[in-house]
Short mmCIF file of C-alpha atoms in Angstrom, two decimals:
data_model
loop_
_atom_site.label_atom_id
_atom_site.label_comp_id
_atom_site.label_asym_id
_atom_site.label_seq_id
_atom_site.Cartn_x
_atom_site.Cartn_y
_atom_site.Cartn_z
CA GLY A 1 -0.08 0.02 -0.12
CA ASP A 2 1.23 4.19 -0.08
CA SER A 3 3.29 4.81 2.74
CA VAL A 4 5.95 7.70 3.42
CA THR A 5 8.72 7.16 5.26
CA GLN A 6 10.53 10.68 7.51
CA MET A 7 13.71 11.15 8.78
CA GLU A 8 13.12 9.93 12.47
CA GLY A 9 13.30 12.91 14.96
CA PRO A 10 14.11 14.59 17.17
CA VAL A 11 16.57 16.82 15.43
CA THR A 12 18.27 20.16 17.38
CA LEU A 13 20.06 22.63 15.53
CA SER A 14 21.52 25.76 15.93
CA GLU A 15 19.83 29.54 14.21
CA GLU A 16 21.63 29.64 11.01
CA ALA A 17 21.66 25.82 10.70
CA PHE A 18 21.32 23.75 7.50
CA LEU A 19 18.19 21.31 8.10
CA THR A 20 17.19 18.92 6.11
CA ILE A 21 14.14 16.77 7.22
CA ASN A 22 14.08 12.99 4.13
CA CYS A 23 10.92 11.89 3.03
CA THR A 24 10.46 9.60 0.48
CA TYR A 25 7.64 7.74 -0.31
CA THR A 26 5.22 5.11 -2.67
CA ALA A 27 2.22 6.06 -4.27
CA THR A 28 -0.08 4.54 -6.67
CA GLY A 29 -1.06 6.84 -9.17
CA TYR A 30 0.85 10.16 -9.40
CA PRO A 31 0.42 11.51 -6.29
CA SER A 32 0.51 15.65 -5.07
CA LEU A 33 3.72 15.81 -2.50
CA PHE A 34 3.42 17.77 0.73
CA TRP A 35 4.18 19.39 4.60
CA TYR A 36 2.94 20.35 7.70
CA VAL A 37 3.77 21.54 9.27
CA GLN A 38 2.87 22.08 13.72
CA TYR A 39 3.91 24.33 15.87
CA PRO A 40 3.27 23.38 19.43
CA GLY A 41 0.48 23.49 20.55
CA GLU A 42 -0.99 24.70 17.21
CA GLY A 43 -3.22 22.68 14.61
CA LEU A 44 -1.40 21.71 11.36
CA GLN A 45 -0.53 23.94 8.71
CA LEU A 46 0.20 23.74 4.61
CA LEU A 47 3.47 24.26 4.81
CA LEU A 48 4.23 24.15 1.12
CA LYS A 49 3.31 21.39 -2.09
CA ALA A 50 3.91 20.72 -5.09
CA THR A 51 1.42 18.92 -8.14
CA LYS A 52 3.77 18.10 -10.46
CA ALA A 53 7.37 16.57 -11.12
CA ASP A 54 10.60 18.98 -10.34
CA ASP A 55 7.98 21.14 -8.96
CA LYS A 56 9.56 22.96 -6.22
CA GLY A 57 7.90 24.16 -3.06
CA SER A 58 9.01 26.74 -1.25
CA ASN A 59 7.82 29.27 1.70
CA LYS A 60 9.36 31.82 4.47
CA GLY A 61 12.50 29.49 3.78
CA PHE A 62 12.05 26.82 3.28
CA GLU A 63 12.32 23.92 0.29
CA ALA A 64 11.54 20.98 -1.25
CA THR A 65 11.98 19.46 -4.74
CA TYR A 66 9.20 16.66 -6.21
CA ARG A 67 11.98 13.59 -7.39
CA LYS A 68 10.09 11.29 -9.26
CA GLU A 69 12.46 9.44 -10.16
CA THR A 70 13.51 9.22 -5.82
CA THR A 71 9.93 9.37 -5.30
CA SER A 72 11.39 12.46 -2.95
CA PHE A 73 10.47 15.67 -1.69
CA HIS A 74 13.06 16.03 1.19
CA LEU A 75 12.30 18.81 2.87
CA GLU A 76 15.23 22.28 3.28
CA LYS A 77 16.02 25.37 4.08
CA GLY A 78 19.32 27.13 5.44
CA SER A 79 19.39 29.49 7.91
CA VAL A 80 16.92 27.92 10.60
CA GLN A 81 15.84 29.69 13.27
CA VAL A 82 14.14 29.43 16.93
CA SER A 83 10.95 29.85 15.19
CA ASP A 84 10.91 27.08 13.06
CA SER A 85 11.65 25.05 16.07
CA ALA A 86 8.05 22.41 16.00
CA VAL A 87 7.11 18.93 13.76
CA TYR A 88 7.20 18.45 10.35
CA PHE A 89 5.17 15.90 8.56
CA CYS A 90 5.57 14.78 4.90
CA ALA A 91 2.41 13.43 3.29
CA PRO A 92 1.81 12.67 -0.44
CA GLY A 93 -1.81 12.90 -1.59
CA ALA A 94 -3.65 10.43 -4.26
CA ARG A 95 -6.37 11.96 -5.98
CA ALA A 96 -9.66 10.00 -4.39
CA GLY A 97 -11.91 11.26 -6.49
CA ASN A 98 -12.03 15.32 -5.60
CA ASN A 99 -10.59 15.23 -3.48
CA ARG A 100 -6.80 15.15 -2.23
CA LYS A 101 -5.76 11.41 0.06
CA LEU A 102 -3.25 12.31 2.98
CA ILE A 103 -0.30 9.42 3.80
CA TRP A 104 1.15 11.53 6.58
CA GLY A 105 4.97 10.24 8.10
CA LEU A 106 5.39 9.86 12.07
CA GLY A 107 6.74 13.16 10.97
CA THR A 108 9.62 14.73 12.52
CA SER A 109 10.63 17.29 15.91
CA LEU A 110 12.55 19.84 15.06
CA ALA A 111 14.49 22.72 17.77
CA VAL A 112 15.93 25.72 17.35
CA ASN A 113 18.52 27.11 20.14
CA PRO A 114 19.72 30.03 19.47
CA GLY B 1 -5.41 31.04 6.08
CA ALA B 2 -8.53 29.75 7.10
CA VAL B 3 -10.09 28.24 10.22
CA VAL B 4 -11.25 25.73 11.41
CA SER B 5 -12.34 24.77 14.84
CA GLN B 6 -12.91 21.76 16.53
CA HIS B 7 -14.32 21.28 19.83
CA PRO B 8 -13.55 20.70 22.18
CA SER B 9 -10.25 20.68 22.45
CA TRP B 10 -10.20 17.93 24.89
CA VAL B 11 -12.84 15.59 27.21
CA ILE B 12 -12.37 12.17 29.35
CA CYS B 13 -15.29 10.39 29.69
CA LYS B 14 -16.13 6.86 31.50
CA SER B 15 -16.43 4.18 29.61
CA GLY B 16 -19.59 2.86 27.84
CA THR B 17 -20.70 6.91 27.07
CA SER B 18 -20.64 8.38 23.40
CA VAL B 19 -18.86 11.56 22.97
CA LYS B 20 -19.46 13.52 20.19
CA ILE B 21 -17.07 16.21 18.46
CA GLU B 22 -17.42 19.20 15.98
CA CYS B 23 -15.53 19.79 13.37
CA ARG B 24 -16.59 23.41 11.36
CA SER B 25 -14.46 25.82 9.35
CA LEU B 26 -15.13 29.75 10.15
CA ASP B 27 -15.00 31.30 6.53
CA PHE B 28 -15.56 29.05 4.28
CA GLN B 29 -17.26 25.59 2.84
CA ALA B 30 -15.98 22.52 3.23
CA THR B 31 -18.09 19.46 1.10
CA THR B 32 -15.25 17.16 1.78
CA MET B 33 -14.72 17.12 5.14
CA PHE B 34 -12.20 14.68 6.65
CA TRP B 35 -11.55 12.87 10.07
CA TYR B 36 -8.25 11.30 11.25
CA ARG B 37 -6.83 9.67 14.35
CA GLN B 38 -3.54 10.30 15.74
CA PHE B 39 -2.11 8.36 18.68
CA PRO B 40 1.43 8.60 20.44
CA LYS B 41 4.08 9.21 18.51
CA GLN B 42 2.49 7.49 15.33
CA SER B 43 0.98 9.49 12.39
CA LEU B 44 -2.54 10.74 11.81
CA MET B 45 -4.34 7.96 10.59
CA LEU B 46 -7.30 8.62 7.94
CA MET B 47 -10.75 7.41 9.76
CA ALA B 48 -13.44 8.52 7.19
CA THR B 49 -13.71 11.01 4.25
CA SER B 50 -17.47 13.21 5.51
CA ASN B 51 -19.58 14.00 2.80
CA GLU B 52 -22.02 17.57 2.81
CA GLY B 53 -25.21 15.70 2.47
CA SER B 54 -23.91 11.63 2.11
CA LYS B 55 -22.65 9.66 3.52
CA ALA B 56 -19.50 8.83 5.46
CA THR B 57 -16.49 7.26 3.40
CA TYR B 58 -14.65 4.60 5.87
CA GLU B 59 -11.21 3.34 5.70
CA GLN B 60 -10.41 0.26 5.53
CA GLY B 61 -10.90 -0.96 10.11
CA VAL B 62 -12.61 1.34 10.55
CA GLU B 63 -14.98 0.58 11.97
CA LYS B 64 -18.77 2.75 11.27
CA ASP B 65 -20.87 1.72 13.34
CA LYS B 66 -18.38 2.67 16.15
CA PHE B 67 -17.94 5.77 14.78
CA LEU B 68 -20.96 7.66 13.58
CA ILE B 69 -20.03 10.80 11.05
CA ASN B 70 -23.17 13.41 10.28
CA HIS B 71 -22.35 16.65 8.34
CA ALA B 72 -25.24 18.10 7.98
CA SER B 73 -24.19 21.19 6.44
CA LEU B 74 -21.30 23.13 4.49
CA THR B 75 -19.15 24.58 7.81
CA LEU B 76 -19.47 21.37 9.85
CA SER B 77 -19.25 17.89 10.28
CA THR B 78 -19.72 15.82 13.84
CA LEU B 79 -17.84 12.23 15.15
CA THR B 80 -19.55 9.85 17.52
CA VAL B 81 -18.02 8.21 18.80
CA THR B 82 -19.94 5.47 19.60
CA SER B 83 -19.78 3.08 23.13
CA ALA B 84 -16.40 4.50 23.89
CA HIS B 85 -13.66 2.27 25.62
CA PRO B 86 -9.96 3.17 26.31
CA GLU B 87 -9.55 1.40 23.33
CA ASP B 88 -10.80 5.00 21.55
CA SER B 89 -8.71 7.53 23.71
CA SER B 90 -6.54 9.17 21.23
CA PHE B 91 -6.11 12.39 19.75
CA TYR B 92 -8.63 13.14 16.81
CA ILE B 93 -8.25 15.35 14.36
CA CYS B 94 -10.41 16.89 10.97
CA SER B 95 -10.49 19.03 8.18
CA ALA B 96 -12.18 20.93 6.15
CA GLN B 97 -10.36 21.23 2.10
CA PHE B 98 -11.23 24.08 0.84
CA ALA B 99 -9.68 23.29 -3.06
CA ILE B 100 -7.84 19.89 -3.59
CA ASP B 101 -4.86 20.99 -2.87
CA GLU B 102 -5.34 22.66 0.28
CA GLN B 103 -6.95 21.52 3.87
CA PHE B 104 -7.44 22.78 6.79
CA PHE B 105 -7.22 21.48 9.70
CA GLY B 106 -8.42 21.75 13.77
CA PRO B 107 -6.09 22.06 16.56
CA GLY B 108 -7.08 18.59 17.42
CA THR B 109 -9.68 16.92 20.41
CA ARG B 110 -7.72 14.67 23.07
CA LEU B 111 -9.68 11.78 23.51
CA THR B 112 -9.19 9.38 27.22
CA VAL B 113 -11.82 6.85 28.38
CA LEU B 114 -11.59 5.82 31.32
#
């Protein structure tokens, strides 16, 4: 069945460090790919997305590129801030009628120290 | 982004009782809402897709008579856990579909069954 493998956390970085969170997936068809973020005490928020091969999603300094050949969607940020401390979820979304059914990774907890 | 609320944010109940959780889209209409369940340190599991005015579509392994879903309006979906037992204790999250590639999530409801 469809699945997603995310880099295990927790990840602890110093401010301004480079961040990579790996994500690979298996999915039937041609899914859209999403990264969601959950800040402490808040609900899940869409961070970025990519809908076709080689698309790069970006938001708030984060980027991820849809790599069809490696079925990956790694999240990167060149210089993290304390405010980036959160849990990050990779979620491929397969088309199901008029909806997207999201498949969720375990989430990667990121802590950024000043 | 759009706002989705859930009520209650947490609930404690006795075994055998039923609990209703509400999910509301506050500033947009949502034909489709999703209900997820999350166990500690695990990923989100899609339980069912709720469509306004029609029966919910349950994922394999989810008991529809146990988890009753009603999507009576374009801004409200409810999940009722019937005859709850301790194994139903979990974090329940809803999302409302704004567009095919955009879901907005509620903050979640923590259910504890004694």
